[in-house]
mmCIF file of C-alpha atoms in Angstrom:
data_model
loop_
_atom_site.group_PDB
_atom_site.id
_atom_site.type_symbol
_atom_site.label_atom_id
_atom_site.label_comp_id
_atom_site.label_asym_id
_atom_site.label_seq_id
_atom_site.Cartn_x
_atom_site.Cartn_y
_atom_site.Cartn_z
ATOM 1 C CA MET X 1 -98.348 17.834 53.882
ATOM 2 C CA THR X 2 -100.654 15.513 51.935
ATOM 3 C CA MET X 3 -104.319 16.481 51.909
ATOM 4 C CA GLN X 4 -106.619 13.790 53.290
ATOM 5 C CA PHE X 5 -110.384 13.815 52.825
ATOM 6 C CA THR X 6 -112.637 12.272 55.469
ATOM 7 C CA SER X 7 -116.310 12.441 56.360
ATOM 8 C CA THR X 8 -117.544 15.844 57.528
ATOM 9 C CA ASP X 9 -120.171 16.825 60.090
ATOM 10 C CA SER X 10 -122.770 16.979 57.312
ATOM 11 C CA TYR X 11 -121.580 14.243 54.924
ATOM 12 C CA VAL X 12 -121.031 10.545 55.575
ATOM 13 C CA ALA X 13 -118.337 9.257 53.217
ATOM 14 C CA PRO X 14 -117.957 5.460 53.115
ATOM 15 C CA PRO X 15 -114.322 4.336 53.487
ATOM 16 C CA ASP X 16 -114.028 3.305 49.822
ATOM 17 C CA LEU X 17 -115.209 6.736 48.655
ATOM 18 C CA ALA X 18 -112.767 8.562 50.938
ATOM 19 C CA LYS X 19 -109.950 6.335 49.619
ATOM 20 C CA ALA X 20 -110.937 7.137 46.025
ATOM 21 C CA VAL X 21 -110.866 10.894 46.685
ATOM 22 C CA ASN X 22 -107.463 10.669 48.357
ATOM 23 C CA ALA X 23 -106.074 8.431 45.614
ATOM 24 C CA ALA X 24 -107.125 10.956 42.955
ATOM 25 C CA ILE X 25 -105.489 13.763 44.978
ATOM 26 C CA THR X 26 -102.251 11.758 45.292
ATOM 27 C CA LEU X 27 -102.198 10.826 41.593
ATOM 28 C CA GLU X 28 -103.183 14.380 40.573
ATOM 29 C CA ARG X 29 -105.811 12.975 38.252
ATOM 30 C CA PRO X 30 -109.477 13.938 37.876
ATOM 31 C CA LEU X 31 -111.817 11.858 40.026
ATOM 32 C CA LEU X 32 -114.683 10.542 37.895
ATOM 33 C CA VAL X 33 -117.640 9.724 40.128
ATOM 34 C CA LYS X 34 -120.601 7.745 38.821
ATOM 35 C CA GLY X 35 -123.744 6.563 40.551
ATOM 36 C CA GLU X 36 -127.495 6.787 40.314
ATOM 37 C CA PRO X 37 -129.028 10.252 40.828
ATOM 38 C CA GLY X 38 -129.368 11.261 44.469
ATOM 39 C CA THR X 39 -126.349 9.385 45.818
ATOM 40 C CA GLY X 40 -124.479 12.579 46.684
ATOM 41 C CA LYS X 41 -122.050 12.947 43.776
ATOM 42 C CA THR X 42 -122.352 16.714 43.493
ATOM 43 C CA GLU X 43 -122.431 17.145 47.253
ATOM 44 C CA LEU X 44 -119.187 15.143 47.451
ATOM 45 C CA ALA X 45 -117.279 17.933 45.713
ATOM 46 C CA ARG X 46 -118.681 20.523 48.100
ATOM 47 C CA GLN X 47 -117.729 18.391 51.080
ATOM 48 C CA VAL X 48 -114.226 17.717 49.753
ATOM 49 C CA ALA X 49 -113.768 21.480 49.495
ATOM 50 C CA GLU X 50 -115.100 22.001 53.024
ATOM 51 C CA SER X 51 -113.069 19.152 54.505
ATOM 52 C CA LEU X 52 -109.833 20.435 52.981
ATOM 53 C CA GLY X 53 -110.592 24.111 53.539
ATOM 54 C CA LEU X 54 -110.613 24.939 49.826
ATOM 55 C CA ARG X 55 -112.797 27.114 47.626
ATOM 56 C CA MET X 56 -114.934 25.344 45.024
ATOM 57 C CA VAL X 57 -115.412 26.334 41.382
ATOM 58 C CA GLU X 58 -118.546 24.668 39.998
ATOM 59 C CA TRP X 59 -119.255 24.072 36.298
ATOM 60 C CA ASN X 60 -122.744 22.684 35.697
ATOM 61 C CA VAL X 61 -122.819 20.951 32.327
ATOM 62 C CA LYS X 62 -125.973 21.048 30.184
ATOM 63 C CA SER X 63 -126.927 19.335 26.927
ATOM 64 C CA THR X 64 -125.906 22.477 25.013
ATOM 65 C CA THR X 65 -122.598 23.029 26.835
ATOM 66 C CA LYS X 66 -119.420 23.033 24.748
ATOM 67 C CA ALA X 67 -115.981 22.256 26.158
ATOM 68 C CA GLN X 68 -114.652 25.611 24.950
ATOM 69 C CA GLN X 69 -117.040 27.382 27.328
ATOM 70 C CA GLY X 70 -115.129 25.928 30.260
ATOM 71 C CA LEU X 71 -111.983 27.647 29.007
ATOM 72 C CA TYR X 72 -113.265 30.957 27.649
ATOM 73 C CA GLU X 73 -115.631 32.512 25.148
ATOM 74 C CA TYR X 74 -114.862 35.294 22.689
ATOM 75 C CA ASP X 75 -117.762 37.730 22.322
ATOM 76 C CA ALA X 76 -117.293 38.775 18.694
ATOM 77 C CA VAL X 77 -120.821 40.194 18.460
ATOM 78 C CA SER X 78 -120.225 42.713 21.262
ATOM 79 C CA ARG X 79 -116.913 43.735 19.725
ATOM 80 C CA LEU X 80 -118.551 44.307 16.350
ATOM 81 C CA ARG X 81 -121.275 46.402 17.956
ATOM 82 C CA ASP X 82 -118.735 48.470 19.878
ATOM 83 C CA SER X 83 -116.705 49.057 16.716
ATOM 84 C CA GLN X 84 -119.807 50.379 14.974
ATOM 85 C CA LEU X 85 -120.388 52.721 17.920
ATOM 86 C CA GLY X 86 -116.777 53.877 17.940
ATOM 87 C CA GLU X 87 -116.035 52.575 21.433
ATOM 88 C CA ALA X 88 -112.366 52.892 22.495
ATOM 89 C CA ARG X 89 -112.406 49.513 24.280
ATOM 90 C CA VAL X 90 -112.770 47.751 20.930
ATOM 91 C CA HIS X 91 -108.991 48.005 20.356
ATOM 92 C CA ASP X 92 -108.243 45.579 23.202
ATOM 93 C CA VAL X 93 -109.560 42.125 22.362
ATOM 94 C CA ALA X 94 -109.140 41.068 25.997
ATOM 95 C CA ASN X 95 -112.244 43.141 26.804
ATOM 96 C CA TYR X 96 -114.304 40.574 24.919
ATOM 97 C CA ILE X 97 -112.915 37.403 26.473
ATOM 98 C CA ARG X 98 -115.195 35.771 29.041
ATOM 99 C CA LYS X 99 -113.339 33.498 31.402
ATOM 100 C CA GLY X 100 -114.784 30.010 31.848
ATOM 101 C CA LYS X 101 -114.791 27.907 35.005
ATOM 102 C CA ILE X 102 -111.560 26.086 34.124
ATOM 103 C CA TRP X 103 -109.804 29.425 33.566
ATOM 104 C CA GLN X 104 -111.114 30.638 36.937
ATOM 105 C CA ALA X 105 -109.774 27.500 38.637
ATOM 106 C CA PHE X 106 -106.401 27.787 36.876
ATOM 107 C CA GLU X 107 -105.837 31.444 37.765
ATOM 108 C CA ALA X 108 -106.840 31.092 41.424
ATOM 109 C CA ASP X 109 -104.130 32.170 43.841
ATOM 110 C CA GLU X 110 -104.808 29.096 45.970
ATOM 111 C CA LYS X 111 -105.617 25.453 45.316
ATOM 112 C CA VAL X 112 -109.324 24.950 44.568
ATOM 113 C CA VAL X 113 -111.760 22.114 43.945
ATOM 114 C CA LEU X 114 -113.050 22.186 40.362
ATOM 115 C CA LEU X 115 -116.376 20.393 39.932
ATOM 116 C CA ILE X 116 -117.443 19.442 36.398
ATOM 117 C CA ASP X 117 -120.968 18.302 37.130
ATOM 118 C CA GLU X 118 -122.931 15.796 34.998
ATOM 119 C CA VAL X 119 -120.388 15.528 32.202
ATOM 120 C CA ASP X 120 -122.535 12.922 30.429
ATOM 121 C CA LYS X 121 -125.264 15.474 29.669
ATOM 122 C CA ALA X 122 -123.163 17.103 26.963
ATOM 123 C CA ASP X 123 -122.237 15.881 23.502
ATOM 124 C CA ILE X 124 -120.176 12.671 23.325
ATOM 125 C CA GLU X 125 -117.114 14.642 22.165
ATOM 126 C CA PHE X 126 -117.255 16.987 25.163
ATOM 127 C CA PRO X 127 -114.976 14.912 27.466
ATOM 128 C CA ASN X 128 -112.367 14.344 24.731
ATOM 129 C CA ASP X 129 -112.264 18.070 23.992
ATOM 130 C CA LEU X 130 -111.005 18.673 27.551
ATOM 131 C CA LEU X 131 -108.339 15.945 27.612
ATOM 132 C CA GLN X 132 -105.326 18.066 26.778
ATOM 133 C CA GLU X 133 -106.263 20.965 29.039
ATOM 134 C CA LEU X 134 -106.888 18.739 32.066
ATOM 135 C CA ASP X 135 -103.725 16.757 31.350
ATOM 136 C CA ARG X 136 -101.357 19.676 30.868
ATOM 137 C CA MET X 137 -103.180 22.056 33.211
ATOM 138 C CA GLU X 138 -102.877 24.815 30.640
ATOM 139 C CA PHE X 139 -104.518 26.131 27.476
ATOM 140 C CA HIS X 140 -103.911 28.745 24.782
ATOM 141 C CA VAL X 141 -106.060 31.814 24.164
ATOM 142 C CA TYR X 142 -105.788 32.324 20.407
ATOM 143 C CA GLU X 143 -107.359 35.793 20.348
ATOM 144 C CA THR X 144 -104.812 37.286 22.764
ATOM 145 C CA GLY X 145 -101.886 34.915 22.165
ATOM 146 C CA GLU X 146 -101.489 34.116 25.862
ATOM 147 C CA THR X 147 -101.169 30.740 27.559
ATOM 148 C CA ILE X 148 -103.130 30.205 30.766
ATOM 149 C CA ALA X 149 -101.391 27.730 33.081
ATOM 150 C CA ALA X 150 -102.683 26.584 36.445
ATOM 151 C CA LYS X 151 -100.992 28.411 39.318
ATOM 152 C CA HIS X 152 -101.987 25.510 41.566
ATOM 153 C CA ARG X 153 -103.245 22.180 40.218
ATOM 154 C CA PRO X 154 -106.920 22.034 41.198
ATOM 155 C CA ILE X 155 -108.583 18.934 42.608
ATOM 156 C CA VAL X 156 -110.872 18.001 39.716
ATOM 157 C CA ILE X 157 -114.064 16.071 40.455
ATOM 158 C CA ILE X 158 -116.214 15.017 37.502
ATOM 159 C CA THR X 159 -119.671 13.511 37.998
ATOM 160 C CA SER X 160 -121.726 11.345 35.666
ATOM 161 C CA ASN X 161 -125.205 9.848 35.939
ATOM 162 C CA ASN X 162 -124.259 7.128 33.437
ATOM 163 C CA GLU X 163 -126.641 8.529 30.802
ATOM 164 C CA LYS X 164 -124.103 7.746 28.084
ATOM 165 C CA GLU X 165 -120.775 5.959 27.741
ATOM 166 C CA LEU X 166 -117.706 8.137 28.128
ATOM 167 C CA PRO X 167 -114.742 7.835 25.709
ATOM 168 C CA ASP X 168 -111.961 5.398 26.627
ATOM 169 C CA ALA X 169 -109.272 8.050 26.218
ATOM 170 C CA PHE X 170 -111.053 10.183 28.789
ATOM 171 C CA LEU X 171 -111.552 7.286 31.205
ATOM 172 C CA ARG X 172 -107.839 6.406 31.064
ATOM 173 C CA ARG X 173 -106.944 9.797 32.455
ATOM 174 C CA CYS X 174 -109.328 9.629 35.412
ATOM 175 C CA PHE X 175 -109.424 7.814 38.724
ATOM 176 C CA PHE X 176 -112.829 6.148 38.727
ATOM 177 C CA HIS X 177 -115.247 5.488 41.564
ATOM 178 C CA TYR X 178 -118.824 4.232 41.482
ATOM 179 C CA ILE X 179 -120.897 5.342 44.477
ATOM 180 C CA ARG X 180 -123.006 2.361 45.415
ATOM 181 C CA PHE X 181 -126.377 2.982 46.957
ATOM 182 C CA PRO X 182 -125.870 3.046 50.742
ATOM 183 C CA ASP X 183 -126.854 0.020 52.771
ATOM 184 C CA ALA X 184 -129.202 0.320 55.760
ATOM 185 C CA GLU X 185 -126.437 0.992 58.294
ATOM 186 C CA THR X 186 -124.854 3.719 56.182
ATOM 187 C CA LEU X 187 -128.269 5.250 55.569
ATOM 188 C CA LYS X 188 -128.863 5.312 59.336
ATOM 189 C CA ARG X 189 -125.632 7.278 59.763
ATOM 190 C CA ILE X 190 -126.739 9.715 57.055
ATOM 191 C CA VAL X 191 -130.115 10.153 58.751
ATOM 192 C CA GLU X 192 -128.396 10.793 62.093
ATOM 193 C CA VAL X 193 -126.476 13.659 60.469
ATOM 194 C CA HIS X 194 -129.667 15.289 59.193
ATOM 195 C CA TYR X 195 -132.167 14.278 61.888
ATOM 196 C CA PRO X 196 -130.230 13.486 65.054
ATOM 197 C CA GLY X 197 -132.130 11.626 67.728
ATOM 198 C CA LEU X 198 -134.818 10.210 65.426
ATOM 199 C CA LYS X 199 -136.797 7.541 67.279
ATOM 200 C CA PRO X 200 -135.363 4.105 66.386
ATOM 201 C CA ARG X 201 -138.741 2.429 65.777
ATOM 202 C CA LEU X 202 -139.840 5.162 63.400
ATOM 203 C CA LEU X 203 -136.548 4.989 61.517
ATOM 204 C CA GLU X 204 -136.688 1.185 61.270
ATOM 205 C CA GLU X 205 -140.229 1.289 59.858
ATOM 206 C CA ALA X 206 -139.317 4.023 57.374
ATOM 207 C CA LEU X 207 -136.135 2.235 56.303
ATOM 208 C CA GLY X 208 -137.978 -1.052 55.848
ATOM 209 C CA GLN X 209 -140.610 0.494 53.610
ATOM 210 C CA PHE X 210 -138.022 2.510 51.677
ATOM 211 C CA PHE X 211 -135.915 -0.529 50.788
ATOM 212 C CA GLU X 212 -139.038 -2.542 49.953
ATOM 213 C CA ILE X 213 -140.023 0.143 47.458
ATOM 214 C CA ARG X 214 -136.562 0.168 45.889
ATOM 215 C CA GLU X 215 -136.713 -3.601 45.389
ATOM 216 C CA VAL X 216 -140.016 -3.542 43.488
ATOM 217 C CA GLN X 217 -139.414 -4.913 39.996
ATOM 218 C CA GLY X 218 -140.280 -2.595 37.135
ATOM 219 C CA LEU X 219 -139.712 0.765 38.828
ATOM 220 C CA LYS X 220 -138.767 3.439 36.307
ATOM 221 C CA LYS X 221 -137.015 5.546 38.965
ATOM 222 C CA LYS X 222 -135.945 4.141 42.295
ATOM 223 C CA PRO X 223 -136.183 6.653 45.163
ATOM 224 C CA SER X 224 -132.809 8.078 46.153
ATOM 225 C CA THR X 225 -131.137 9.017 49.418
ATOM 226 C CA SER X 226 -132.164 12.654 49.058
ATOM 227 C CA GLU X 227 -135.774 11.619 48.474
ATOM 228 C CA PHE X 228 -135.684 9.390 51.548
ATOM 229 C CA LEU X 229 -134.511 12.374 53.599
ATOM 230 C CA ASP X 230 -137.342 14.486 52.149
ATOM 231 C CA TRP X 231 -139.815 11.735 53.074
ATOM 232 C CA LEU X 232 -138.502 11.641 56.639
ATOM 233 C CA LYS X 233 -138.840 15.420 56.869
ATOM 234 C CA LEU X 234 -142.518 15.141 55.901
ATOM 235 C CA ILE X 235 -143.058 12.256 58.341
ATOM 236 C CA LEU X 236 -141.637 14.372 61.148
ATOM 237 C CA ALA X 237 -143.623 17.430 60.072
ATOM 238 C CA GLU X 238 -146.828 15.345 60.153
ATOM 239 C CA ASP X 239 -145.763 13.841 63.496
ATOM 240 C CA LEU X 240 -146.471 10.326 62.211
ATOM 241 C CA THR X 241 -145.778 7.292 64.396
ATOM 242 C CA PRO X 242 -144.445 3.891 63.296
ATOM 243 C CA GLU X 243 -148.063 2.646 63.456
ATOM 244 C CA ASP X 244 -149.191 5.472 61.165
ATOM 245 C CA LEU X 245 -146.592 4.420 58.608
ATOM 246 C CA LYS X 246 -147.608 0.773 58.539
ATOM 247 C CA ARG X 247 -149.540 -0.125 55.405
ATOM 248 C CA PRO X 248 -152.558 -2.417 55.375
ATOM 249 C CA ALA X 249 -151.825 -5.815 53.858
ATOM 250 C CA GLN X 250 -153.422 -4.867 50.540
ATOM 251 C CA GLU X 251 -152.164 -1.267 50.370
ATOM 252 C CA MET X 252 -148.964 -0.828 48.378
ATOM 253 C CA LEU X 253 -148.435 2.928 48.254
ATOM 254 C CA PRO X 254 -146.660 4.356 51.307
ATOM 255 C CA LYS X 255 -147.878 7.416 53.181
ATOM 256 C CA LEU X 256 -146.799 10.694 51.539
ATOM 257 C CA HIS X 257 -145.600 8.700 48.536
ATOM 258 C CA GLY X 258 -145.128 11.847 46.425
ATOM 259 C CA ALA X 259 -141.764 12.358 48.117
ATOM 260 C CA LEU X 260 -140.556 8.945 46.930
ATOM 261 C CA LEU X 261 -142.313 8.177 43.636
ATOM 262 C CA LYS X 262 -141.796 10.847 41.002
ATOM 263 C CA ASN X 263 -143.681 9.680 37.916
ATOM 264 C CA GLU X 264 -147.098 8.349 37.056
ATOM 265 C CA GLN X 265 -145.763 5.044 35.701
ATOM 266 C CA ASP X 266 -144.348 4.049 39.085
ATOM 267 C CA ILE X 267 -147.500 5.114 40.936
ATOM 268 C CA SER X 268 -149.572 3.083 38.458
ATOM 269 C CA LEU X 269 -147.268 0.104 39.047
ATOM 270 C CA PHE X 270 -147.976 0.200 42.797
ATOM 271 C CA GLU X 271 -151.705 0.600 42.158
ATOM 272 C CA ARG X 272 -151.669 -2.474 39.893
ATOM 273 C CA LEU X 273 -149.774 -4.466 42.515
ATOM 274 C CA ALA X 274 -152.336 -3.415 45.138
ATOM 275 C CA PHE X 275 -155.197 -4.455 42.845
ATOM 276 C CA MET X 276 -153.577 -7.847 42.215
ATOM 277 C CA SER X 277 -153.126 -8.417 45.952
ATOM 278 C CA ARG X 278 -156.816 -7.636 46.565
ATOM 279 C CA ASN X 279 -157.961 -9.821 43.679
ATOM 280 C CA PRO X 280 -155.742 -12.909 43.612
ATOM 281 C CA ARG X 281 -156.482 -15.489 40.938
ATOM 282 C CA ARG X 282 -158.437 -18.433 42.218
#
């Protein structure tokens, strides 16, 4: 039976995103998901696992992460120390092999979802260094002489924030999907999942201001879906009304703007715009 991903009770997946996930599953290729931060790329993997009833193995990539760490690491320092102490375990090199996330996914007794999160944070060679292993679904452990092959081909989801270009050879082996920022209707559905029964007038006012902010030219960081949900949480906690949210004609910053604007440059931009609206050139 073919696995089919759909929206879950806690995640609204647009039809094109669901199709991309299912296409990658059918093709047995990694799904490369790009999109601006806060559009739910990481959460997608968790929801795919939940929707399909699978366990998830999560590998969070950092700027210092090497591809080899996803396979395994050999702790030569510990082995040297144990040899100096006369430890018996030193004679079995397997005691000093640390399994990486890819190894864990390959040896699982059931199919799993393998998330390689924020692949673009690492060195430019990082994706290429994983090509063969993700293609063949196996790798060799040189220290022990064994080959680790996937018992069940995992569903591989790779996320990128577009911080750097990924190699062509890597892209060829992936099914690609760009998560567009949700439109107002999709955002309403997302809000309904998190805050069911929110008063329509309050939501309309909040949505209007949110999209106005995102359209301001010169923003260093546009507020994301997750930040909009945080803002709504604060609005509800403060018991604000649609009238409370409305800004005076010459006031640019929204109420509780710290949930939406995350750097001083963007706050300064809104303050300059407010000053210009109060002091138009004659």
